[in-house]
Coordinates of C-alpha atoms and ligand atoms in Angstrom, one line a residue:
X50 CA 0.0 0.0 0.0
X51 CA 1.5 3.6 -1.4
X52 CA 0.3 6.8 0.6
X53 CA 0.2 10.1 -1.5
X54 CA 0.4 12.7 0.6
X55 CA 0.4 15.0 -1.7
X56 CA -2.5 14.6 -4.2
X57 CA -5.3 15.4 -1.4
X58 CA -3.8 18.7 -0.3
X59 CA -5.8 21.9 -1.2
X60 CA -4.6 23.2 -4.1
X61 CA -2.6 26.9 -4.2
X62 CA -5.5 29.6 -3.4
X63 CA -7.7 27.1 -2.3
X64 CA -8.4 26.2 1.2
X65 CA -10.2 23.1 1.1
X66 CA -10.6 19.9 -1.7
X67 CA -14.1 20.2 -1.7
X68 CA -17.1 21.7 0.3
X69 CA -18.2 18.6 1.8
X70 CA -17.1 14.8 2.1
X71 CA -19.5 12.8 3.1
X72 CA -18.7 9.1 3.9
X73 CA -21.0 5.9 3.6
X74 CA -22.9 5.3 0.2
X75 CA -26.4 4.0 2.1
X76 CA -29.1 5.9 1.6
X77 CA -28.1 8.4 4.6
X78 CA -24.9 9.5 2.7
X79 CA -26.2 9.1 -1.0
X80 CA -29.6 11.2 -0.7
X81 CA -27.1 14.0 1.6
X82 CA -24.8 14.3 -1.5
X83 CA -27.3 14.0 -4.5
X84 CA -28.8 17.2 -2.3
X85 CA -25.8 19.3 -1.9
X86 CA -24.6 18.5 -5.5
X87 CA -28.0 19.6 -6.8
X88 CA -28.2 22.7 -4.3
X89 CA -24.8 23.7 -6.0
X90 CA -22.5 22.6 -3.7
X91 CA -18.8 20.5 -4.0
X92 CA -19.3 17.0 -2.9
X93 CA -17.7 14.2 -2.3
X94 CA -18.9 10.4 -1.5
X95 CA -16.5 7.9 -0.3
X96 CA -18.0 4.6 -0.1
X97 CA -15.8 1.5 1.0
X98 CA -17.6 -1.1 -1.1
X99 CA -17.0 -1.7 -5.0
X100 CA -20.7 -1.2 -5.3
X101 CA -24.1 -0.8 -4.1
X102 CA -25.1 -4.4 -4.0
X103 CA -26.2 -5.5 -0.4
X104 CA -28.9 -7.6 0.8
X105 CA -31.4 -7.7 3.9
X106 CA -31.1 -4.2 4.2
X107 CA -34.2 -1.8 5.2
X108 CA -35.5 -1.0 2.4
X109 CA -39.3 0.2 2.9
X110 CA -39.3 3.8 1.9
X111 CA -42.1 5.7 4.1
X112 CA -45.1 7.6 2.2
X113 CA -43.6 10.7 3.9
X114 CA -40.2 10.0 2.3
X115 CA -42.3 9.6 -0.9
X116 CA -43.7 12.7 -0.5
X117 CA -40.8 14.0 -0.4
X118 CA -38.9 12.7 -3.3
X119 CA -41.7 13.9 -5.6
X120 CA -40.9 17.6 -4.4
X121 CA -37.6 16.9 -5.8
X122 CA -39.0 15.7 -9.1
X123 CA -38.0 12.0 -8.7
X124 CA -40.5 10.0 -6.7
X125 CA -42.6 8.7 -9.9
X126 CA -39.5 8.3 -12.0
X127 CA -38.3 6.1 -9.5
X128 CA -41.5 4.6 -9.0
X129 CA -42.1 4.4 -12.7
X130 CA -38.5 2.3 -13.4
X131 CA -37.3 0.5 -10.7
X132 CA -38.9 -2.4 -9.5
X133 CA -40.5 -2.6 -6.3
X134 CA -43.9 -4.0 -4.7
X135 CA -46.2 -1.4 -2.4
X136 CA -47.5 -2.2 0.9
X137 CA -51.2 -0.4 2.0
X138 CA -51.1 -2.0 5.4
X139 CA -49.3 -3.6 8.0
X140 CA -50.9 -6.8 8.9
X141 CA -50.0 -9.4 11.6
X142 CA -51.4 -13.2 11.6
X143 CA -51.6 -14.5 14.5
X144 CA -54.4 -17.8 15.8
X145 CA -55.4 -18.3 12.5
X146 CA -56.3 -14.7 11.5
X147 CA -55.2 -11.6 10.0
X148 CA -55.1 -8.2 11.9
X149 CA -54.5 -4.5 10.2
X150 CA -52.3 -2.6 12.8
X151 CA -51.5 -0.1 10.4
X152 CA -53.6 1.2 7.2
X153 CA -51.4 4.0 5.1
X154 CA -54.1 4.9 3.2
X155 CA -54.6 7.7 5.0
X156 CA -50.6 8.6 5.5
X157 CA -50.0 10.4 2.1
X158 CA -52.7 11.7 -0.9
X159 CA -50.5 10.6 -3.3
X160 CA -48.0 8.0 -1.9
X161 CA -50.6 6.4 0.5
X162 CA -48.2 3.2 1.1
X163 CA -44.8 2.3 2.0
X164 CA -42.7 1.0 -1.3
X165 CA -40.2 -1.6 -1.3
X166 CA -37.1 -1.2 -3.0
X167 CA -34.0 -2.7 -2.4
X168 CA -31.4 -1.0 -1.6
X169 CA -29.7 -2.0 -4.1
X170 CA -31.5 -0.4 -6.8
X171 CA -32.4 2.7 -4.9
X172 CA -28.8 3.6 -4.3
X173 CA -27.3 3.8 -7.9
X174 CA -30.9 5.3 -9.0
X175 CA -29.8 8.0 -6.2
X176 CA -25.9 8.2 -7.7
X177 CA -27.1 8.2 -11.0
X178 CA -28.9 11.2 -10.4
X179 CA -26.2 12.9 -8.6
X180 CA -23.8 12.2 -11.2
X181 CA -25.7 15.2 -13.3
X182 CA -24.4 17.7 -11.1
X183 CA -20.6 19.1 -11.6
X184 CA -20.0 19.6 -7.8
X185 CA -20.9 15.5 -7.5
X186 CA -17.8 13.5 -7.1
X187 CA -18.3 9.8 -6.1
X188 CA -15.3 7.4 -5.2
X189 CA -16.4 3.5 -4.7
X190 CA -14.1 1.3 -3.1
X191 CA -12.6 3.9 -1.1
X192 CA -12.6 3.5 2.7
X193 CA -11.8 6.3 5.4
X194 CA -9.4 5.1 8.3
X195 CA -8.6 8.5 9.7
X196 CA -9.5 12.2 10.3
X197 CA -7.7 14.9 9.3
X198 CA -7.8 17.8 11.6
X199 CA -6.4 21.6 12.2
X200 CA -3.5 22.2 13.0
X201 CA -4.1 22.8 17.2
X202 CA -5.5 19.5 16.4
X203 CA -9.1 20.4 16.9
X204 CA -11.4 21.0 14.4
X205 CA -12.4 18.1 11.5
X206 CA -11.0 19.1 8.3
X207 CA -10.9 16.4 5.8
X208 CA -10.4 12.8 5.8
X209 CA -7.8 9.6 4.9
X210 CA -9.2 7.1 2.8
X211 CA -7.6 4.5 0.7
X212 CA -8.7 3.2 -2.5
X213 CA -7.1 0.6 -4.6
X214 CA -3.9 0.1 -2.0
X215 CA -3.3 4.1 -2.2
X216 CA -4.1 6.4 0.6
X217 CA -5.2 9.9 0.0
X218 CA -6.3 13.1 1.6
X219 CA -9.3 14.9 1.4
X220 CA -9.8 18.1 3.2
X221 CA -13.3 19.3 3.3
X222 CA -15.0 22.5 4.8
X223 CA -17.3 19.8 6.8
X224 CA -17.0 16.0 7.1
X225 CA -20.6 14.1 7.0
X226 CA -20.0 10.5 8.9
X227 CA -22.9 8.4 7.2
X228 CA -21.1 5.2 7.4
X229 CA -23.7 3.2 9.4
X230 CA -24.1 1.0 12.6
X231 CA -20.5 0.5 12.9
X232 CA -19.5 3.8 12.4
X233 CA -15.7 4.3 11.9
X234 CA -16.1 8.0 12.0
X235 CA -18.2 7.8 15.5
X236 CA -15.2 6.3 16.9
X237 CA -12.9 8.1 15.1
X238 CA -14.6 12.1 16.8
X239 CA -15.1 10.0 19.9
X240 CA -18.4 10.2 20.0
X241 CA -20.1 8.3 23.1
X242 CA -22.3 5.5 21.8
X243 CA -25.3 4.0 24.7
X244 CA -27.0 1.0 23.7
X245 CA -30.4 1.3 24.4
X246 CA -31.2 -2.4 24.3
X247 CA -33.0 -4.8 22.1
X248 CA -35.0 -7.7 22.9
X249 CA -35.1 -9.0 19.4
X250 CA -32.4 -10.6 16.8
X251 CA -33.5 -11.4 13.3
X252 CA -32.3 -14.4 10.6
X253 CA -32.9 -13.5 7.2
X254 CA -33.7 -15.6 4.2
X255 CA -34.6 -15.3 0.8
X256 CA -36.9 -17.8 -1.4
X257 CA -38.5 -16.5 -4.7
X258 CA -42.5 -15.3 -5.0
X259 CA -44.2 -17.2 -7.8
X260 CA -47.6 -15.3 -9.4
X261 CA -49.2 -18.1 -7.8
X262 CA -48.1 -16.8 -3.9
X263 CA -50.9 -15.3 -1.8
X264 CA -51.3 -11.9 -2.7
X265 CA -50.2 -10.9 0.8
X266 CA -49.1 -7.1 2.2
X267 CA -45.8 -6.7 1.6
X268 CA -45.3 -6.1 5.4
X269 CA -45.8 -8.7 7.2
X270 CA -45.6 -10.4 10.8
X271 CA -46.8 -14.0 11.9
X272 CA -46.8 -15.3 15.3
X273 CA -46.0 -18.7 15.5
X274 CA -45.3 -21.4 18.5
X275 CA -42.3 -20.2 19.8
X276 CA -41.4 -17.7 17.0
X277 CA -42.0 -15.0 15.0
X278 CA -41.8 -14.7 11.5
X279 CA -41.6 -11.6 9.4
X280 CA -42.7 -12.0 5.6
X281 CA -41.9 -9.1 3.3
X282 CA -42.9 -9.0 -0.1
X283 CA -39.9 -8.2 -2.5
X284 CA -41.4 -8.4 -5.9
X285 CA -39.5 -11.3 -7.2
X286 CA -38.6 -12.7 -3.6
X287 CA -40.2 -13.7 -0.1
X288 CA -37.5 -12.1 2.3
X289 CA -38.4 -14.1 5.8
X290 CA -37.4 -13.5 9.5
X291 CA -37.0 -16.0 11.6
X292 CA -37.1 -13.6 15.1
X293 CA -35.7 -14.8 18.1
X294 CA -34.6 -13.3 21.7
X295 CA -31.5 -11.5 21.3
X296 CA -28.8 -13.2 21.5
X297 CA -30.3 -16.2 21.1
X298 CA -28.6 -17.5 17.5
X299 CA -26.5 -20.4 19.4
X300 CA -29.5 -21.7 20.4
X301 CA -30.8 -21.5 17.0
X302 CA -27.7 -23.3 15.5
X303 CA -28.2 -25.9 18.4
X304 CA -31.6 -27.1 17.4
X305 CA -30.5 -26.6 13.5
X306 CA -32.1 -25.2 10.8
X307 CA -34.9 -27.9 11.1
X308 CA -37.1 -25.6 13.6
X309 CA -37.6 -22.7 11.3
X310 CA -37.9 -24.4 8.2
X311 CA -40.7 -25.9 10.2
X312 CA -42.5 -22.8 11.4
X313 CA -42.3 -21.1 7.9
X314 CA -43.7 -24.2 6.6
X315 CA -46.2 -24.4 9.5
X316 CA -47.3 -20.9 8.9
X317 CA -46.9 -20.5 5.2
X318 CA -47.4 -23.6 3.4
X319 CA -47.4 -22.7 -0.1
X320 CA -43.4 -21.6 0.5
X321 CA -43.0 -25.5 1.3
X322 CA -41.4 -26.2 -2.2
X323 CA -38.8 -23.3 -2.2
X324 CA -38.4 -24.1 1.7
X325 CA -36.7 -27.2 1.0
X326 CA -33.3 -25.0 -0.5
X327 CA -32.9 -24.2 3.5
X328 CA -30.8 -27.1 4.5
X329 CA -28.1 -25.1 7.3
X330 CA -28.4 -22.8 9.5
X331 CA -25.5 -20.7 8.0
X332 CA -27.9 -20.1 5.1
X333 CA -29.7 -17.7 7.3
X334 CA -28.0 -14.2 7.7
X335 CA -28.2 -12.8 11.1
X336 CA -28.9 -9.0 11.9
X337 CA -28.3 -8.6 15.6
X338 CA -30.8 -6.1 16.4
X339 CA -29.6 -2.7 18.1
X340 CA -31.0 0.5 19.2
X341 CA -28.2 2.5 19.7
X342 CA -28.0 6.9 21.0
X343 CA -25.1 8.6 20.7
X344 CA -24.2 11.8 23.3
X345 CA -24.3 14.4 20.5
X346 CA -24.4 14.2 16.7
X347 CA -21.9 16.9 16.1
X348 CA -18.2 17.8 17.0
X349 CA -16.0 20.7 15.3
X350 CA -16.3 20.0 11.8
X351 CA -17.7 16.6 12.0
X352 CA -21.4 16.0 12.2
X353 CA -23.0 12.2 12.4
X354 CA -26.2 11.1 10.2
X355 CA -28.3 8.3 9.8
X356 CA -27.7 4.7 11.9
X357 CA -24.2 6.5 12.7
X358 CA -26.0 8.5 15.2
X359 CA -29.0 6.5 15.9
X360 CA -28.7 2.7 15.1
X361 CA -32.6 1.6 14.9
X362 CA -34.3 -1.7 15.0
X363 CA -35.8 -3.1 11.6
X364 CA -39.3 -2.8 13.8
X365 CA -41.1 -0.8 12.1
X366 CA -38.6 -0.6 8.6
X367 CA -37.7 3.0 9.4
X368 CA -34.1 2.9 9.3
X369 CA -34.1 4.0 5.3
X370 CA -36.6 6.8 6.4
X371 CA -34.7 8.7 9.3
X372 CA -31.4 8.2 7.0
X373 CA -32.9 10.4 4.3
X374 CA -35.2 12.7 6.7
X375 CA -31.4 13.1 8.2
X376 CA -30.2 14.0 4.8
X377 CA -32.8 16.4 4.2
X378 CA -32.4 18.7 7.2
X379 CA -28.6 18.1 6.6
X380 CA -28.9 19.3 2.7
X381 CA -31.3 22.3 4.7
X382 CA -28.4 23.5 7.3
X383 CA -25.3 23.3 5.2
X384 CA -26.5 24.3 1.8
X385 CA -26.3 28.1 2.7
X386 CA -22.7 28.0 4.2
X387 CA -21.8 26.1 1.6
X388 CA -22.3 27.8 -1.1
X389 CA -21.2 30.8 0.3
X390 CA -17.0 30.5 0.6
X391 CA -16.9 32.9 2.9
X392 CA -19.5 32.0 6.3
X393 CA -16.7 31.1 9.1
X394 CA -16.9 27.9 10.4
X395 CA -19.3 28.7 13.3
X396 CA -21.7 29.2 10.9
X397 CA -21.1 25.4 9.9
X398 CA -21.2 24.9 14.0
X399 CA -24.3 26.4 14.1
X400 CA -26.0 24.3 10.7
X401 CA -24.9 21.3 12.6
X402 CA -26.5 21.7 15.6
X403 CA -29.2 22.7 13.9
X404 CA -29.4 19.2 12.4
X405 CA -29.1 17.0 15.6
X406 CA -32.1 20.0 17.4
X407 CA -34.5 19.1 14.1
X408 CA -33.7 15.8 14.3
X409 CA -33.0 14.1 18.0
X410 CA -36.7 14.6 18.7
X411 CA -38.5 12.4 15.8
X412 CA -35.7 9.7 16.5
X413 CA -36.1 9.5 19.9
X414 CA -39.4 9.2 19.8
X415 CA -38.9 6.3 17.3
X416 CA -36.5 4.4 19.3
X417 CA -38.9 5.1 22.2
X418 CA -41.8 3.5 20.1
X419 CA -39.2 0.5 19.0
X420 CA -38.1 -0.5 22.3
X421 CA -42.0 -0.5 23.4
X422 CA -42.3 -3.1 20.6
X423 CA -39.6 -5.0 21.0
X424 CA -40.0 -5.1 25.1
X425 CA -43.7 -6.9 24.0
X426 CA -42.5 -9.0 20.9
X427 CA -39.9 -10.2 23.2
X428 CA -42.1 -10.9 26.3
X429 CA -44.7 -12.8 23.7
X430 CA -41.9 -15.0 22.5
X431 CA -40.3 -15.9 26.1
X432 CA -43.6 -17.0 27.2
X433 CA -44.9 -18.7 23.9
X434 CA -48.3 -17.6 23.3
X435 CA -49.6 -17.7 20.5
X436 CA -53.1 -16.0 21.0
X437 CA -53.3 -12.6 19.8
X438 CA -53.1 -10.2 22.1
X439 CA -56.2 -8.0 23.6
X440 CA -55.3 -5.0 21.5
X441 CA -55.5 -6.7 18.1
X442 CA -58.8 -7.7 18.5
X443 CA -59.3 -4.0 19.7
X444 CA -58.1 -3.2 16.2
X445 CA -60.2 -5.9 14.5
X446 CA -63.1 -4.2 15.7
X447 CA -62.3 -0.5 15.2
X448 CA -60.5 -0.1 11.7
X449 CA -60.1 3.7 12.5
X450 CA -57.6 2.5 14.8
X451 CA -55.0 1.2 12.5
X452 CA -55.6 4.2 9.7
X453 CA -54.9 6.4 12.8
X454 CA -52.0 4.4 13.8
X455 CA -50.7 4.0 10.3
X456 CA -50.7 7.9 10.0
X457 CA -48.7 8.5 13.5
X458 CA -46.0 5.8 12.0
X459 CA -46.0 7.7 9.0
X460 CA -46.1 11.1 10.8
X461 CA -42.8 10.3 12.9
X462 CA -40.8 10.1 10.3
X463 CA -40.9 13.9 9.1
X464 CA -38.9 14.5 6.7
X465 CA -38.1 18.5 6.7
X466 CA -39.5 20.5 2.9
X467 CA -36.3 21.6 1.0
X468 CA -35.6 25.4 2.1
X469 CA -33.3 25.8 -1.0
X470 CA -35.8 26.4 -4.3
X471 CA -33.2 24.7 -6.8
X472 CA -34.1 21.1 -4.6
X473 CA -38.1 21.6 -5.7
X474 CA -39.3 20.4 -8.8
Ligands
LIG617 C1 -26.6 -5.9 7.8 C2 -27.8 -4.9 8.0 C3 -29.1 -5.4 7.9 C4 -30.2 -4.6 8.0 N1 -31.4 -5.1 7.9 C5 -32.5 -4.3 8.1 C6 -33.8 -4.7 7.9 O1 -34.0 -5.9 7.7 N2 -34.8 -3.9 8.1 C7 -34.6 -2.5 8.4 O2 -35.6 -1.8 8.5 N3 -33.4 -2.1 8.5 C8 -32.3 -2.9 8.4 N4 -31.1 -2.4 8.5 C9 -30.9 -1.0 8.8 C10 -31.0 -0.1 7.5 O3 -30.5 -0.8 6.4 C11 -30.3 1.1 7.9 O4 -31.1 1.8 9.0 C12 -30.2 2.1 6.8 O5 -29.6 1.5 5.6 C13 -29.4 3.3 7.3 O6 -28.8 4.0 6.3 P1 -27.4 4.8 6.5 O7 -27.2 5.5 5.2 O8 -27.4 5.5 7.8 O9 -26.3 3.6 6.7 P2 -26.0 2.3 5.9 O10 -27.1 1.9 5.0 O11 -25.5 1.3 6.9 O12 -24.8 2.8 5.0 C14 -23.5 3.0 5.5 C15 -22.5 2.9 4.3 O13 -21.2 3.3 4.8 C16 -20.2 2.5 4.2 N5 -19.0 2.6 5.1 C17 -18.9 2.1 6.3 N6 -17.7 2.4 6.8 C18 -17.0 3.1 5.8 C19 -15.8 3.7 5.8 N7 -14.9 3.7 6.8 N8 -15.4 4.4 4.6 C20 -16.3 4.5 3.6 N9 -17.5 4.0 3.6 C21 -17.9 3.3 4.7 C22 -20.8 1.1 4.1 O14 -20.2 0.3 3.2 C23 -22.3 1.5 3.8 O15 -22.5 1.5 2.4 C24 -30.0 -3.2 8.3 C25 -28.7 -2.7 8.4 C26 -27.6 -3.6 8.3 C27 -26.2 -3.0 8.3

């Protein structure tokens, strides 16, 4: 491995590389830099993997985040060419019967649904889109180890990433840090991460949806003896859950893979011909479940979006959305410093603390409603009932309930309007 420590310094007259690097190509850091490209702003993207394949990722984009993509002019474009199935309700089976928890029908006039689309066709869609802007630079394969920082050593100015066995600098007026659950960068500004607790781990599996399937919602959950199983409809795929106490994957492996091809099969018999592919227990992937605050989103020069300041649970499938309502009040504060060469850094101080005040509130209050969840999925599971709980019968009988419920879910995410008129269509 070479390092250049030349190539990444600012050149002569120029303080800084570019305006902004932002690092982690998920939809936190790739929606944050198709905004400040499009605003007008330098921007760079450093994303450590080769490309934007990934599976078992959330991927359920909100009809608020809808909403708000078609104020940028791209929501039915993306809607109209990528592939993806819609979801009207959120439904869990339990005893034998179906119960609407959440009806979205109500959530958005013209989005009124939650539409899911992998990740891995949202994310180059997003890119793509970027790439039309001049201040857009994206590097793939390129993976920060360090910080770079002022010369008393204090403030964030640029980062050190290496790409193809070469290490480079990057200095940048502000470094983004949208690099996900494991945050480098969190480390890195040591940030203090708290684990909030989770009661829940998931195994994820794939098997492929026939025309013939049950034309089930797309968001699913089933209570079965003993387990819970999630069922998301991924237009040409069944992704399942298997959901089990957290930390509870040894005891998973000791009974084998037997018991949950069982209570898929049990619950969902027309999968039994494509169940028969799950044969070991490393087949299924394993997303240990976390719910994770940090002390404060923002240090000089360094600001945290997305799961690298708030790691959520996939209860609920809002991970995607608070990523990109993150990017949107982030795209709100910076723009204007920015674009203007000379606002002093405090002004940059100040747009990042305006990001963590617009958006600790709505993502506390999610991780608050995620931990109620879990605490009672969890309880459910240790004591292995399978009747449905009092409330879902509630539910069964009023269906206002679930359109009201469907619209607070929907509600929490708010994403914040673009300020800047160039980022409305
Ligand atoms: C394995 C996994 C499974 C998940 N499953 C679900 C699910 O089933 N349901 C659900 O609702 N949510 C799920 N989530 C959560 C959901 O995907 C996230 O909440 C959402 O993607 C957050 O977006 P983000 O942009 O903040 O971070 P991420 O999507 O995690 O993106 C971070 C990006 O940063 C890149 N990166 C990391 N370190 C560096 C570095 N040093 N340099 C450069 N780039 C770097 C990574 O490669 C990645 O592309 C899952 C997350 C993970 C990691």
């Amino acid at each position: 491995m070479t390092t250049d420590h030349g190539g990444g310094r600012p050149r002569a007259g120029e303080a800084y590389d570019t305006g902004c690097v932002v690092v982690g190509g998920g939809p936190g850091g790739v929606v944050l830099a198709y905004l400040l490209a499009r605003g007008g702003a330098r921007v760079t993207l450093l994303e450590s993997h080769g490309d934007f394949n990934r599976r078992f990722r959330g991927d359920s984009i909100a009809p608020a985040v809808l909403d708000y993509l078609h104020t940028l002019g791209l929501a039915d474009e993306m809607l109209e060419t990528l592939p993806h199935t819609v979801a009207g309700e959120f439904v869990w089976r339990a005893g034998g019967r179906a119960y609407v928890l959440a009806d979205y029908r109500r959530a958005s006039r013209r989005y009124p649904y939650y539409a899911l689309i992998p990740q891995a066709r949202f994310l180059p869609f997003m890119a793509e889109k970027a790439a039309a802007y001049p201040g857009f630079e994206l590097r793939m394969g390129a993976r920060v180890g360090r910080l770079l920082r002022d010369g008393d050593g204090g403030r964030v100015n640029g980062v050190a990433y290496t790409e193809g066995g070469v290490t480079r600098e990057l200095r940048a007026r502000v470094v983004v840090a949208a690099d996900g659950r494991n945050s480098k960068l969190r480390g890195l500004g040591g940030f203090t991460a708290t684990e909030l607790g989770a009661g829940l781990d998931v195994l994820w599996y794939a098997v492929p949806r026939t025309p013939e399937d049950p034309p089930l919602s797309g968001l699913q959950l089933v209570t079965a003896p003993g387990a819970l199983l999630a069922v998301l409809n991924q237009d040409t795929s069944w992704q399942l859950g298997y959901l089990i106490a957290a930390g509870g994957h040894g005891r998973v492996r000791e009974r084998g893979v037997g018991a949950v091809v069982e209570a898929f099969t049990r619950e969902l018999p027309w999968l039994r011909d494509r169940l028969f592919s799950l044969t070991d227990v490393n087949q299924l992937t394993l997303l240990p479940v976390r719910i994770t605050t940090v002390d404060t989103w923002y240090r000089p020069g360094l600001l945290l979006i997305g799961d690298a300041a708030h790691v959520i649970s996939p209860v609920g499938g809002n991970g995607i959305n608070l990523a990109i309502a993150d990017a949107a009040a982030t795209a709100n504060a910076l723009l204007p410093c920015l674009l203007d060469p000379a606002s002093p850094a405090a002004a940059l101080d100040a747009a990042c603390r305006e990001v963590e005040a617009v958006r600790r509130p709505p993502t506390d209050r999610e991780q608050r409603s995620q931990r109620r969840a879990e605490r009672a999925a969890a309880a459910r599971l240790a004591k292995g009932t399978t009747a449905p709980p009092f409330v879902f019968r509630l539910f069964d009988r009023v269906p206002a309930l679930a359109t009201l419920n469907g619209r607070q879910n929907a509600s929490l995410i708010r994403v914040p309007s673009p300020r800047s008129e160039i980022l409305r269509a």
